[in-house]
């Protein structure tokens, strides 16, 4: 995958995930928890943190597509 695309996907994820409703965020987190090693997930007092730089490019792309899909469907 092209590095420019991955940078775009990561930026899109960071900028748009918090605009989703809580059900959509929970759905995406369930996917991440299923696909990603627990060591990449950090639970904090203010929520969950995931270092996107440690994730496989395909996982990044899948997260991006889920957020894009949910953003479009929430705004209908």
mmCIF file with all atom_site columns, N, CA and C in Angstrom:
data_model
loop_
_atom_site.group_PDB
_atom_site.id
_atom_site.type_symbol
_atom_site.label_atom_id
_atom_site.label_alt_id
_atom_site.label_comp_id
_atom_site.label_asym_id
_atom_site.label_entity_id
_atom_site.label_seq_id
_atom_site.pdbx_PDB_ins_code
_atom_site.Cartn_x
_atom_site.Cartn_y
_atom_site.Cartn_z
_atom_site.occupancy
_atom_site.B_iso_or_equiv
_atom_site.pdbx_formal_charge
_atom_site.auth_seq_id
_atom_site.auth_comp_id
_atom_site.auth_asym_id
_atom_site.auth_atom_id
_atom_site.pdbx_PDB_model_num
ATOM 1   N N  . UNK A 1 1  ? 0.836   -1.174 0.000  1.00 0.00 ? 1  UNK A N  1
ATOM 2   C CA . UNK A 1 1  ? 0.000   0.000  0.000  1.00 0.00 ? 1  UNK A CA 1
ATOM 3   C C  . UNK A 1 1  ? 0.887   1.245  0.000  1.00 0.00 ? 1  UNK A C  1
ATOM 4   N N  . UNK A 1 2  ? 0.466   2.245  -0.709 1.00 0.00 ? 2  UNK A N  1
ATOM 5   C CA . UNK A 1 2  ? 1.219   3.492  -0.844 1.00 0.00 ? 2  UNK A CA 1
ATOM 6   C C  . UNK A 1 2  ? 1.286   4.223  0.499  1.00 0.00 ? 2  UNK A C  1
ATOM 7   N N  . UNK A 1 3  ? 2.457   4.697  0.860  1.00 0.00 ? 3  UNK A N  1
ATOM 8   C CA . UNK A 1 3  ? 2.661   5.393  2.139  1.00 0.00 ? 3  UNK A CA 1
ATOM 9   C C  . UNK A 1 3  ? 1.789   6.641  2.246  1.00 0.00 ? 3  UNK A C  1
ATOM 10  N N  . UNK A 1 4  ? 1.576   7.345  1.135  1.00 0.00 ? 4  UNK A N  1
ATOM 11  C CA . UNK A 1 4  ? 0.730   8.536  1.152  1.00 0.00 ? 4  UNK A CA 1
ATOM 12  C C  . UNK A 1 4  ? -0.711  8.186  1.511  1.00 0.00 ? 4  UNK A C  1
ATOM 13  N N  . UNK A 1 5  ? -1.181  7.039  1.012  1.00 0.00 ? 5  UNK A N  1
ATOM 14  C CA . UNK A 1 5  ? -2.528  6.598  1.352  1.00 0.00 ? 5  UNK A CA 1
ATOM 15  C C  . UNK A 1 5  ? -2.636  6.277  2.841  1.00 0.00 ? 5  UNK A C  1
ATOM 16  N N  . UNK A 1 6  ? -1.655  5.584  3.374  1.00 0.00 ? 6  UNK A N  1
ATOM 17  C CA . UNK A 1 6  ? -1.678  5.216  4.786  1.00 0.00 ? 6  UNK A CA 1
ATOM 18  C C  . UNK A 1 6  ? -1.674  6.458  5.662  1.00 0.00 ? 6  UNK A C  1
ATOM 19  N N  . UNK A 1 7  ? -0.876  7.438  5.313  1.00 0.00 ? 7  UNK A N  1
ATOM 20  C CA . UNK A 1 7  ? -0.847  8.697  6.073  1.00 0.00 ? 7  UNK A CA 1
ATOM 21  C C  . UNK A 1 7  ? -2.227  9.365  6.015  1.00 0.00 ? 7  UNK A C  1
ATOM 22  N N  . UNK A 1 8  ? -2.838  9.374  4.837  1.00 0.00 ? 8  UNK A N  1
ATOM 23  C CA . UNK A 1 8  ? -4.185  9.933  4.690  1.00 0.00 ? 8  UNK A CA 1
ATOM 24  C C  . UNK A 1 8  ? -5.180  9.167  5.551  1.00 0.00 ? 8  UNK A C  1
ATOM 25  N N  . UNK A 1 9  ? -5.136  7.830  5.521  1.00 0.00 ? 9  UNK A N  1
ATOM 26  C CA . UNK A 1 9  ? -6.066  7.008  6.301  1.00 0.00 ? 9  UNK A CA 1
ATOM 27  C C  . UNK A 1 9  ? -5.922  7.281  7.796  1.00 0.00 ? 9  UNK A C  1
ATOM 28  N N  . UNK A 1 10 ? -4.692  7.355  8.274  1.00 0.00 ? 10 UNK A N  1
ATOM 29  C CA . UNK A 1 10 ? -4.458  7.618  9.699  1.00 0.00 ? 10 UNK A CA 1
ATOM 30  C C  . UNK A 1 10 ? -5.002  8.987  10.093 1.00 0.00 ? 10 UNK A C  1
ATOM 31  N N  . UNK A 1 11 ? -4.749  9.976  9.257  1.00 0.00 ? 11 UNK A N  1
ATOM 32  C CA . UNK A 1 11 ? -5.239  11.327 9.539  1.00 0.00 ? 11 UNK A CA 1
ATOM 33  C C  . UNK A 1 11 ? -6.765  11.350 9.546  1.00 0.00 ? 11 UNK A C  1
ATOM 34  N N  . UNK A 1 12 ? -7.374  10.682 8.595  1.00 0.00 ? 12 UNK A N  1
ATOM 35  C CA . UNK A 1 12 ? -8.831  10.606 8.508  1.00 0.00 ? 12 UNK A CA 1
ATOM 36  C C  . UNK A 1 12 ? -9.409  9.947  9.755  1.00 0.00 ? 12 UNK A C  1
ATOM 37  N N  . UNK A 1 13 ? -8.799  8.851  10.183 1.00 0.00 ? 13 UNK A N  1
ATOM 38  C CA . UNK A 1 13 ? -9.257  8.149  11.386 1.00 0.00 ? 13 UNK A CA 1
ATOM 39  C C  . UNK A 1 13 ? -9.224  9.090  12.584 1.00 0.00 ? 13 UNK A C  1
ATOM 40  N N  . UNK A 1 14 ? -8.110  9.734  12.794 1.00 0.00 ? 14 UNK A N  1
ATOM 41  C CA . UNK A 1 14 ? -7.950  10.623 13.950 1.00 0.00 ? 14 UNK A CA 1
ATOM 42  C C  . UNK A 1 14 ? -8.918  11.803 13.919 1.00 0.00 ? 14 UNK A C  1
ATOM 43  N N  . UNK A 1 15 ? -9.185  12.324 12.759 1.00 0.00 ? 15 UNK A N  1
ATOM 44  C CA . UNK A 1 15 ? -10.038 13.498 12.640 1.00 0.00 ? 15 UNK A CA 1
ATOM 45  C C  . UNK A 1 15 ? -11.525 13.178 12.694 1.00 0.00 ? 15 UNK A C  1
ATOM 46  N N  . UNK A 1 16 ? -11.906 11.942 12.382 1.00 0.00 ? 16 UNK A N  1
ATOM 47  C CA . UNK A 1 16 ? -13.328 11.642 12.230 1.00 0.00 ? 16 UNK A CA 1
ATOM 48  C C  . UNK A 1 16 ? -13.919 10.672 13.242 1.00 0.00 ? 16 UNK A C  1
ATOM 49  N N  . UNK A 1 17 ? -13.107 9.897  13.919 1.00 0.00 ? 17 UNK A N  1
ATOM 50  C CA . UNK A 1 17 ? -13.669 8.872  14.807 1.00 0.00 ? 17 UNK A CA 1
ATOM 51  C C  . UNK A 1 17 ? -14.492 9.486  15.937 1.00 0.00 ? 17 UNK A C  1
ATOM 52  N N  . UNK A 1 18 ? -14.083 10.594 16.468 1.00 0.00 ? 18 UNK A N  1
ATOM 53  C CA . UNK A 1 18 ? -14.806 11.182 17.598 1.00 0.00 ? 18 UNK A CA 1
ATOM 54  C C  . UNK A 1 18 ? -16.116 11.850 17.192 1.00 0.00 ? 18 UNK A C  1
ATOM 55  N N  . UNK A 1 19 ? -16.336 12.032 15.898 1.00 0.00 ? 19 UNK A N  1
ATOM 56  C CA . UNK A 1 19 ? -17.593 12.593 15.412 1.00 0.00 ? 19 UNK A CA 1
ATOM 57  C C  . UNK A 1 19 ? -18.694 11.537 15.328 1.00 0.00 ? 19 UNK A C  1
ATOM 58  N N  . UNK A 1 20 ? -18.338 10.258 15.470 1.00 0.00 ? 20 UNK A N  1
ATOM 59  C CA . UNK A 1 20 ? -19.311 9.179  15.387 1.00 0.00 ? 20 UNK A CA 1
ATOM 60  C C  . UNK A 1 20 ? -20.084 9.051  16.689 1.00 0.00 ? 20 UNK A C  1
ATOM 61  N N  . UNK A 1 21 ? -21.260 8.437  16.608 1.00 0.00 ? 21 UNK A N  1
ATOM 62  C CA . UNK A 1 21 ? -22.010 8.196  17.837 1.00 0.00 ? 21 UNK A CA 1
ATOM 63  C C  . UNK A 1 21 ? -21.358 7.047  18.611 1.00 0.00 ? 21 UNK A C  1
ATOM 64  N N  . UNK A 1 22 ? -21.749 6.889  19.852 1.00 0.00 ? 22 UNK A N  1
ATOM 65  C CA . UNK A 1 22 ? -21.083 5.908  20.719 1.00 0.00 ? 22 UNK A CA 1
ATOM 66  C C  . UNK A 1 22 ? -21.254 4.477  20.228 1.00 0.00 ? 22 UNK A C  1
ATOM 67  N N  . UNK A 1 23 ? -22.384 4.148  19.606 1.00 0.00 ? 23 UNK A N  1
ATOM 68  C CA . UNK A 1 23 ? -22.582 2.790  19.076 1.00 0.00 ? 23 UNK A CA 1
ATOM 69  C C  . UNK A 1 23 ? -21.606 2.486  17.949 1.00 0.00 ? 23 UNK A C  1
ATOM 70  N N  . UNK A 1 24 ? -21.387 3.450  17.086 1.00 0.00 ? 24 UNK A N  1
ATOM 71  C CA . UNK A 1 24 ? -20.450 3.262  15.974 1.00 0.00 ? 24 UNK A CA 1
ATOM 72  C C  . UNK A 1 24 ? -19.020 3.114  16.488 1.00 0.00 ? 24 UNK A C  1
ATOM 73  N N  . UNK A 1 25 ? -18.665 3.925  17.467 1.00 0.00 ? 25 UNK A N  1
ATOM 74  C CA . UNK A 1 25 ? -17.320 3.832  18.040 1.00 0.00 ? 25 UNK A CA 1
ATOM 75  C C  . UNK A 1 25 ? -17.130 2.468  18.697 1.00 0.00 ? 25 UNK A C  1
ATOM 76  N N  . UNK A 1 26 ? -18.156 1.996  19.399 1.00 0.00 ? 26 UNK A N  1
ATOM 77  C CA . UNK A 1 26 ? -18.086 0.673  20.031 1.00 0.00 ? 26 UNK A CA 1
ATOM 78  C C  . UNK A 1 26 ? -17.911 -0.421 18.983 1.00 0.00 ? 26 UNK A C  1
ATOM 79  N N  . UNK A 1 27 ? -18.642 -0.341 17.883 1.00 0.00 ? 27 UNK A N  1
ATOM 80  C CA . UNK A 1 27 ? -18.512 -1.332 16.810 1.00 0.00 ? 27 UNK A CA 1
ATOM 81  C C  . UNK A 1 27 ? -17.098 -1.363 16.245 1.00 0.00 ? 27 UNK A C  1
ATOM 82  N N  . UNK A 1 28 ? -16.540 -0.196 16.019 1.00 0.00 ? 28 UNK A N  1
ATOM 83  C CA . UNK A 1 28 ? -15.181 -0.116 15.474 1.00 0.00 ? 28 UNK A CA 1
ATOM 84  C C  . UNK A 1 28 ? -14.177 -0.657 16.476 1.00 0.00 ? 28 UNK A C  1
ATOM 85  N N  . UNK A 1 29 ? -14.370 -0.331 17.742 1.00 0.00 ? 29 UNK A N  1
ATOM 86  C CA . UNK A 1 29 ? -13.456 -0.834 18.765 1.00 0.00 ? 29 UNK A CA 1
ATOM 87  C C  . UNK A 1 29 ? -13.520 -2.356 18.877 1.00 0.00 ? 29 UNK A C  1
ATOM 88  N N  . UNK A 1 30 ? -14.711 -2.932 18.747 1.00 0.00 ? 30 UNK A N  1
ATOM 89  C CA . UNK A 1 30 ? -14.846 -4.396 18.777 1.00 0.00 ? 30 UNK A CA 1
ATOM 90  C C  . UNK A 1 30 ? -14.024 -5.020 17.654 1.00 0.00 ? 30 UNK A C  1
ATOM 91  N N  . UNK A 1 31 ? -14.088 -4.421 16.459 1.00 0.00 ? 31 UNK A N  1
ATOM 92  C CA . UNK A 1 31 ? -13.289 -4.907 15.337 1.00 0.00 ? 31 UNK A CA 1
ATOM 93  C C  . UNK A 1 31 ? -11.803 -4.824 15.665 1.00 0.00 ? 31 UNK A C  1
ATOM 94  N N  . UNK A 1 32 ? -11.386 -3.687 16.180 1.00 0.00 ? 32 UNK A N  1
ATOM 95  C CA . UNK A 1 32 ? -9.971  -3.487 16.505 1.00 0.00 ? 32 UNK A CA 1
ATOM 96  C C  . UNK A 1 32 ? -9.516  -4.485 17.553 1.00 0.00 ? 32 UNK A C  1
ATOM 97  N N  . UNK A 1 33 ? -10.305 -4.660 18.584 1.00 0.00 ? 33 UNK A N  1
ATOM 98  C CA . UNK A 1 33 ? -9.938  -5.578 19.664 1.00 0.00 ? 33 UNK A CA 1
ATOM 99  C C  . UNK A 1 33 ? -9.808  -7.012 19.148 1.00 0.00 ? 33 UNK A C  1
ATOM 100 N N  . UNK A 1 34 ? -10.627 -7.365 18.160 1.00 0.00 ? 34 UNK A N  1
ATOM 101 C CA . UNK A 1 34 ? -10.576 -8.699 17.570 1.00 0.00 ? 34 UNK A CA 1
ATOM 102 C C  . UNK A 1 34 ? -9.340  -8.884 16.683 1.00 0.00 ? 34 UNK A C  1
ATOM 103 N N  . UNK A 1 35 ? -8.928  -7.849 15.995 1.00 0.00 ? 35 UNK A N  1
ATOM 104 C CA . UNK A 1 35 ? -7.861  -7.938 14.994 1.00 0.00 ? 35 UNK A CA 1
ATOM 105 C C  . UNK A 1 35 ? -6.474  -7.550 15.493 1.00 0.00 ? 35 UNK A C  1
ATOM 106 N N  . UNK A 1 36 ? -6.401  -6.818 16.610 1.00 0.00 ? 36 UNK A N  1
ATOM 107 C CA . UNK A 1 36 ? -5.138  -6.218 17.042 1.00 0.00 ? 36 UNK A CA 1
ATOM 108 C C  . UNK A 1 36 ? -4.685  -6.850 18.355 1.00 0.00 ? 36 UNK A C  1
ATOM 109 N N  . UNK A 1 37 ? -3.401  -7.033 18.482 1.00 0.00 ? 37 UNK A N  1
ATOM 110 C CA . UNK A 1 37 ? -2.830  -7.539 19.723 1.00 0.00 ? 37 UNK A CA 1
ATOM 111 C C  . UNK A 1 37 ? -3.140  -6.567 20.864 1.00 0.00 ? 37 UNK A C  1
ATOM 112 N N  . UNK A 1 38 ? -3.506  -7.117 22.007 1.00 0.00 ? 38 UNK A N  1
ATOM 113 C CA . UNK A 1 38 ? -3.880  -6.299 23.169 1.00 0.00 ? 38 UNK A CA 1
ATOM 114 C C  . UNK A 1 38 ? -2.788  -5.303 23.583 1.00 0.00 ? 38 UNK A C  1
ATOM 115 N N  . UNK A 1 39 ? -1.543  -5.617 23.291 1.00 0.00 ? 39 UNK A N  1
ATOM 116 C CA . UNK A 1 39 ? -0.448  -4.719 23.683 1.00 0.00 ? 39 UNK A CA 1
ATOM 117 C C  . UNK A 1 39 ? -0.496  -3.386 22.936 1.00 0.00 ? 39 UNK A C  1
ATOM 118 N N  . UNK A 1 40 ? -1.247  -3.320 21.835 1.00 0.00 ? 40 UNK A N  1
ATOM 119 C CA . UNK A 1 40 ? -1.374  -2.084 21.064 1.00 0.00 ? 40 UNK A CA 1
ATOM 120 C C  . UNK A 1 40 ? -2.538  -1.217 21.549 1.00 0.00 ? 40 UNK A C  1
ATOM 121 N N  . UNK A 1 41 ? -3.303  -1.731 22.509 1.00 0.00 ? 41 UNK A N  1
ATOM 122 C CA . UNK A 1 41 ? -4.465  -1.021 23.021 1.00 0.00 ? 41 UNK A CA 1
ATOM 123 C C  . UNK A 1 41 ? -4.170  -0.582 24.451 1.00 0.00 ? 41 UNK A C  1
ATOM 124 N N  . UNK A 1 42 ? -4.338  0.712  24.698 1.00 0.00 ? 42 UNK A N  1
ATOM 125 C CA . UNK A 1 42 ? -4.075  1.244  26.033 1.00 0.00 ? 42 UNK A CA 1
ATOM 126 C C  . UNK A 1 42 ? -5.358  1.866  26.572 1.00 0.00 ? 42 UNK A C  1
ATOM 127 N N  . UNK A 1 43 ? -5.835  1.330  27.691 1.00 0.00 ? 43 UNK A N  1
ATOM 128 C CA . UNK A 1 43 ? -7.023  1.879  28.327 1.00 0.00 ? 43 UNK A CA 1
ATOM 129 C C  . UNK A 1 43 ? -6.590  2.968  29.297 1.00 0.00 ? 43 UNK A C  1
ATOM 130 N N  . UNK A 1 44 ? -7.172  4.153  29.134 1.00 0.00 ? 44 UNK A N  1
ATOM 131 C CA . UNK A 1 44 ? -6.847  5.314  29.955 1.00 0.00 ? 44 UNK A CA 1
ATOM 132 C C  . UNK A 1 44 ? -8.120  5.804  30.637 1.00 0.00 ? 44 UNK A C  1
ATOM 133 N N  . UNK A 1 45 ? -7.970  6.693  31.577 1.00 0.00 ? 45 UNK A N  1
ATOM 134 C CA . UNK A 1 45 ? -9.121  7.233  32.295 1.00 0.00 ? 45 UNK A CA 1
ATOM 135 C C  . UNK A 1 45 ? -10.089 7.948  31.354 1.00 0.00 ? 45 UNK A C  1
ATOM 136 N N  . UNK A 1 46 ? -9.554  8.543  30.293 1.00 0.00 ? 46 UNK A N  1
ATOM 137 C CA . UNK A 1 46 ? -10.398 9.298  29.372 1.00 0.00 ? 46 UNK A CA 1
ATOM 138 C C  . UNK A 1 46 ? -10.794 8.514  28.128 1.00 0.00 ? 46 UNK A C  1
ATOM 139 N N  . UNK A 1 47 ? -10.516 7.211  28.093 1.00 0.00 ? 47 UNK A N  1
ATOM 140 C CA . UNK A 1 47 ? -10.913 6.389  26.956 1.00 0.00 ? 47 UNK A CA 1
ATOM 141 C C  . UNK A 1 47 ? -9.849  5.393  26.564 1.00 0.00 ? 47 UNK A C  1
ATOM 142 N N  . UNK A 1 48 ? -9.892  4.997  25.312 1.00 0.00 ? 48 UNK A N  1
ATOM 143 C CA . UNK A 1 48 ? -8.984  4.000  24.760 1.00 0.00 ? 48 UNK A CA 1
ATOM 144 C C  . UNK A 1 48 ? -8.036  4.691  23.792 1.00 0.00 ? 48 UNK A C  1
ATOM 145 N N  . UNK A 1 49 ? -6.784  4.293  23.836 1.00 0.00 ? 49 UNK A N  1
ATOM 146 C CA . UNK A 1 49 ? -5.797  4.826  22.889 1.00 0.00 ? 49 UNK A CA 1
ATOM 147 C C  . UNK A 1 49 ? -5.163  3.675  22.133 1.00 0.00 ? 49 UNK A C  1
ATOM 148 N N  . UNK A 1 50 ? -5.022  3.896  20.847 1.00 0.00 ? 50 UNK A N  1
ATOM 149 C CA . UNK A 1 50 ? -4.409  2.891  19.971 1.00 0.00 ? 50 UNK A CA 1
ATOM 150 C C  . UNK A 1 50 ? -3.383  3.609  19.122 1.00 0.00 ? 50 UNK A C  1
ATOM 151 N N  . UNK A 1 51 ? -2.152  3.116  19.154 1.00 0.00 ? 51 UNK A N  1
ATOM 152 C CA . UNK A 1 51 ? -1.087  3.706  18.353 1.00 0.00 ? 51 UNK A CA 1
ATOM 153 C C  . UNK A 1 51 ? -1.213  3.177  16.925 1.00 0.00 ? 51 UNK A C  1
ATOM 154 N N  . UNK A 1 52 ? -1.712  4.012  16.048 1.00 0.00 ? 52 UNK A N  1
ATOM 155 C CA . UNK A 1 52 ? -1.917  3.586  14.657 1.00 0.00 ? 52 UNK A CA 1
ATOM 156 C C  . UNK A 1 52 ? -0.606  3.254  13.961 1.00 0.00 ? 52 UNK A C  1
ATOM 157 N N  . UNK A 1 53 ? 0.484   3.818  14.415 1.00 0.00 ? 53 UNK A N  1
ATOM 158 C CA . UNK A 1 53 ? 1.776   3.553  13.791 1.00 0.00 ? 53 UNK A CA 1
ATOM 159 C C  . UNK A 1 53 ? 2.249   2.121  14.012 1.00 0.00 ? 53 UNK A C  1
ATOM 160 N N  . UNK A 1 54 ? 1.665   1.428  14.976 1.00 0.00 ? 54 UNK A N  1
ATOM 161 C CA . UNK A 1 54 ? 2.061   0.050  15.253 1.00 0.00 ? 54 UNK A CA 1
ATOM 162 C C  . UNK A 1 54 ? 1.161   -0.981 14.576 1.00 0.00 ? 54 UNK A C  1
ATOM 163 N N  . UNK A 1 55 ? 0.124   -0.509 13.884 1.00 0.00 ? 55 UNK A N  1
ATOM 164 C CA . UNK A 1 55 ? -0.821  -1.416 13.257 1.00 0.00 ? 55 UNK A CA 1
ATOM 165 C C  . UNK A 1 55 ? -0.449  -1.700 11.806 1.00 0.00 ? 55 UNK A C  1
ATOM 166 N N  . UNK A 1 56 ? -0.831  -2.861 11.357 1.00 0.00 ? 56 UNK A N  1
ATOM 167 C CA . UNK A 1 56 ? -0.637  -3.280 9.966  1.00 0.00 ? 56 UNK A CA 1
ATOM 168 C C  . UNK A 1 56 ? -1.439  -2.359 9.037  1.00 0.00 ? 56 UNK A C  1
ATOM 169 N N  . UNK A 1 57 ? -0.904  -2.111 7.858  1.00 0.00 ? 57 UNK A N  1
ATOM 170 C CA . UNK A 1 57 ? -1.564  -1.227 6.888  1.00 0.00 ? 57 UNK A CA 1
ATOM 171 C C  . UNK A 1 57 ? -2.978  -1.695 6.546  1.00 0.00 ? 57 UNK A C  1
ATOM 172 N N  . UNK A 1 58 ? -3.187  -3.003 6.454  1.00 0.00 ? 58 UNK A N  1
ATOM 173 C CA . UNK A 1 58 ? -4.520  -3.518 6.132  1.00 0.00 ? 58 UNK A CA 1
ATOM 174 C C  . UNK A 1 58 ? -5.520  -3.223 7.247  1.00 0.00 ? 58 UNK A C  1
ATOM 175 N N  . UNK A 1 59 ? -5.084  -3.277 8.479  1.00 0.00 ? 59 UNK A N  1
ATOM 176 C CA . UNK A 1 59 ? -5.952  -2.940 9.610  1.00 0.00 ? 59 UNK A CA 1
ATOM 177 C C  . UNK A 1 59 ? -6.312  -1.456 9.545  1.00 0.00 ? 59 UNK A C  1
ATOM 178 N N  . UNK A 1 60 ? -5.325  -0.627 9.261  1.00 0.00 ? 60 UNK A N  1
ATOM 179 C CA . UNK A 1 60 ? -5.567  0.821  9.128  1.00 0.00 ? 60 UNK A CA 1
ATOM 180 C C  . UNK A 1 60 ? -6.620  1.073  8.050  1.00 0.00 ? 60 UNK A C  1
ATOM 181 N N  . UNK A 1 61 ? -6.463  0.413  6.913  1.00 0.00 ? 61 UNK A N  1
ATOM 182 C CA . UNK A 1 61 ? -7.409  0.586  5.813  1.00 0.00 ? 61 UNK A CA 1
ATOM 183 C C  . UNK A 1 61 ? -8.814  0.143  6.225  1.00 0.00 ? 61 UNK A C  1
ATOM 184 N N  . UNK A 1 62 ? -8.919  -0.976 6.924  1.00 0.00 ? 62 UNK A N  1
ATOM 185 C CA . UNK A 1 62 ? -10.223 -1.463 7.363  1.00 0.00 ? 62 UNK A CA 1
ATOM 186 C C  . UNK A 1 62 ? -10.881 -0.520 8.369  1.00 0.00 ? 62 UNK A C  1
ATOM 187 N N  . UNK A 1 63 ? -10.107 0.032  9.271  1.00 0.00 ? 63 UNK A N  1
ATOM 188 C CA . UNK A 1 63 ? -10.646 1.002  10.230 1.00 0.00 ? 63 UNK A CA 1
ATOM 189 C C  . UNK A 1 63 ? -11.137 2.242  9.479  1.00 0.00 ? 63 UNK A C  1
ATOM 190 N N  . UNK A 1 64 ? -10.327 2.702  8.537  1.00 0.00 ? 64 UNK A N  1
ATOM 191 C CA . UNK A 1 64 ? -10.696 3.853  7.714  1.00 0.00 ? 64 UNK A CA 1
ATOM 192 C C  . UNK A 1 64 ? -12.036 3.609  7.005  1.00 0.00 ? 64 UNK A C  1
ATOM 193 N N  . UNK A 1 65 ? -12.177 2.448  6.365  1.00 0.00 ? 65 UNK A N  1
ATOM 194 C CA . UNK A 1 65 ? -13.402 2.132  5.627  1.00 0.00 ? 65 UNK A CA 1
ATOM 195 C C  . UNK A 1 65 ? -14.608 2.062  6.559  1.00 0.00 ? 65 UNK A C  1
ATOM 196 N N  . UNK A 1 66 ? -14.428 1.507  7.747  1.00 0.00 ? 66 UNK A N  1
ATOM 197 C CA . UNK A 1 66 ? -15.536 1.441  8.701  1.00 0.00 ? 66 UNK A CA 1
ATOM 198 C C  . UNK A 1 66 ? -15.973 2.835  9.140  1.00 0.00 ? 66 UNK A C  1
ATOM 199 N N  . UNK A 1 67 ? -15.014 3.688  9.437  1.00 0.00 ? 67 UNK A N  1
ATOM 200 C CA . UNK A 1 67 ? -15.348 5.045  9.856  1.00 0.00 ? 67 UNK A CA 1
ATOM 201 C C  . UNK A 1 67 ? -16.020 5.798  8.718  1.00 0.00 ? 67 UNK A C  1
ATOM 202 N N  . UNK A 1 68 ? -15.499 5.644  7.520  1.00 0.00 ? 68 UNK A N  1
ATOM 203 C CA . UNK A 1 68 ? -16.090 6.303  6.353  1.00 0.00 ? 68 UNK A CA 1
ATOM 204 C C  . UNK A 1 68 ? -17.536 5.845  6.165  1.00 0.00 ? 68 UNK A C  1
ATOM 205 N N  . UNK A 1 69 ? -17.770 4.545  6.225  1.00 0.00 ? 69 UNK A N  1
ATOM 206 C CA . UNK A 1 69 ? -19.107 3.980  6.054  1.00 0.00 ? 69 UNK A CA 1
ATOM 207 C C  . UNK A 1 69 ? -20.063 4.485  7.139  1.00 0.00 ? 69 UNK A C  1
ATOM 208 N N  . UNK A 1 70 ? -19.620 4.432  8.384  1.00 0.00 ? 70 UNK A N  1
ATOM 209 C CA . UNK A 1 70 ? -20.478 4.856  9.488  1.00 0.00 ? 70 UNK A CA 1
ATOM 210 C C  . UNK A 1 70 ? -20.745 6.352  9.438  1.00 0.00 ? 70 UNK A C  1
ATOM 211 N N  . UNK A 1 71 ? -19.781 7.145  9.027  1.00 0.00 ? 71 UNK A N  1
ATOM 212 C CA . UNK A 1 71 ? -19.980 8.590  8.901  1.00 0.00 ? 71 UNK A CA 1
ATOM 213 C C  . UNK A 1 71 ? -21.049 8.889  7.855  1.00 0.00 ? 71 UNK A C  1
ATOM 214 N N  . UNK A 1 72 ? -20.970 8.227  6.736  1.00 0.00 ? 72 UNK A N  1
ATOM 215 C CA . UNK A 1 72 ? -21.946 8.435  5.667  1.00 0.00 ? 72 UNK A CA 1
ATOM 216 C C  . UNK A 1 72 ? -23.341 8.019  6.126  1.00 0.00 ? 72 UNK A C  1
ATOM 217 N N  . UNK A 1 73 ? -23.440 6.866  6.774  1.00 0.00 ? 73 UNK A N  1
ATOM 218 C CA . UNK A 1 73 ? -24.748 6.356  7.192  1.00 0.00 ? 73 UNK A CA 1
ATOM 219 C C  . UNK A 1 73 ? -25.346 7.113  8.368  1.00 0.00 ? 73 UNK A C  1
ATOM 220 N N  . UNK A 1 74 ? -24.531 7.671  9.234  1.00 0.00 ? 74 UNK A N  1
ATOM 221 C CA . UNK A 1 74 ? -25.065 8.454  10.348 1.00 0.00 ? 74 UNK A CA 1
ATOM 222 C C  . UNK A 1 74 ? -25.620 9.789  9.873  1.00 0.00 ? 74 UNK A C  1
ATOM 223 N N  . UNK A 1 75 ? -25.113 10.277 8.752  1.00 0.00 ? 75 UNK A N  1
ATOM 224 C CA . UNK A 1 75 ? -25.524 11.591 8.263  1.00 0.00 ? 75 UNK A CA 1
ATOM 225 C C  . UNK A 1 75 ? -26.693 11.521 7.290  1.00 0.00 ? 75 UNK A C  1
ATOM 226 N N  . UNK A 1 76 ? -27.300 10.355 7.147  1.00 0.00 ? 76 UNK A N  1
ATOM 227 C CA . UNK A 1 76 ? -28.453 10.228 6.233  1.00 0.00 ? 76 UNK A CA 1
ATOM 228 C C  . UNK A 1 76 ? -29.701 10.732 6.882  1.00 0.00 ? 76 UNK A C  1
#
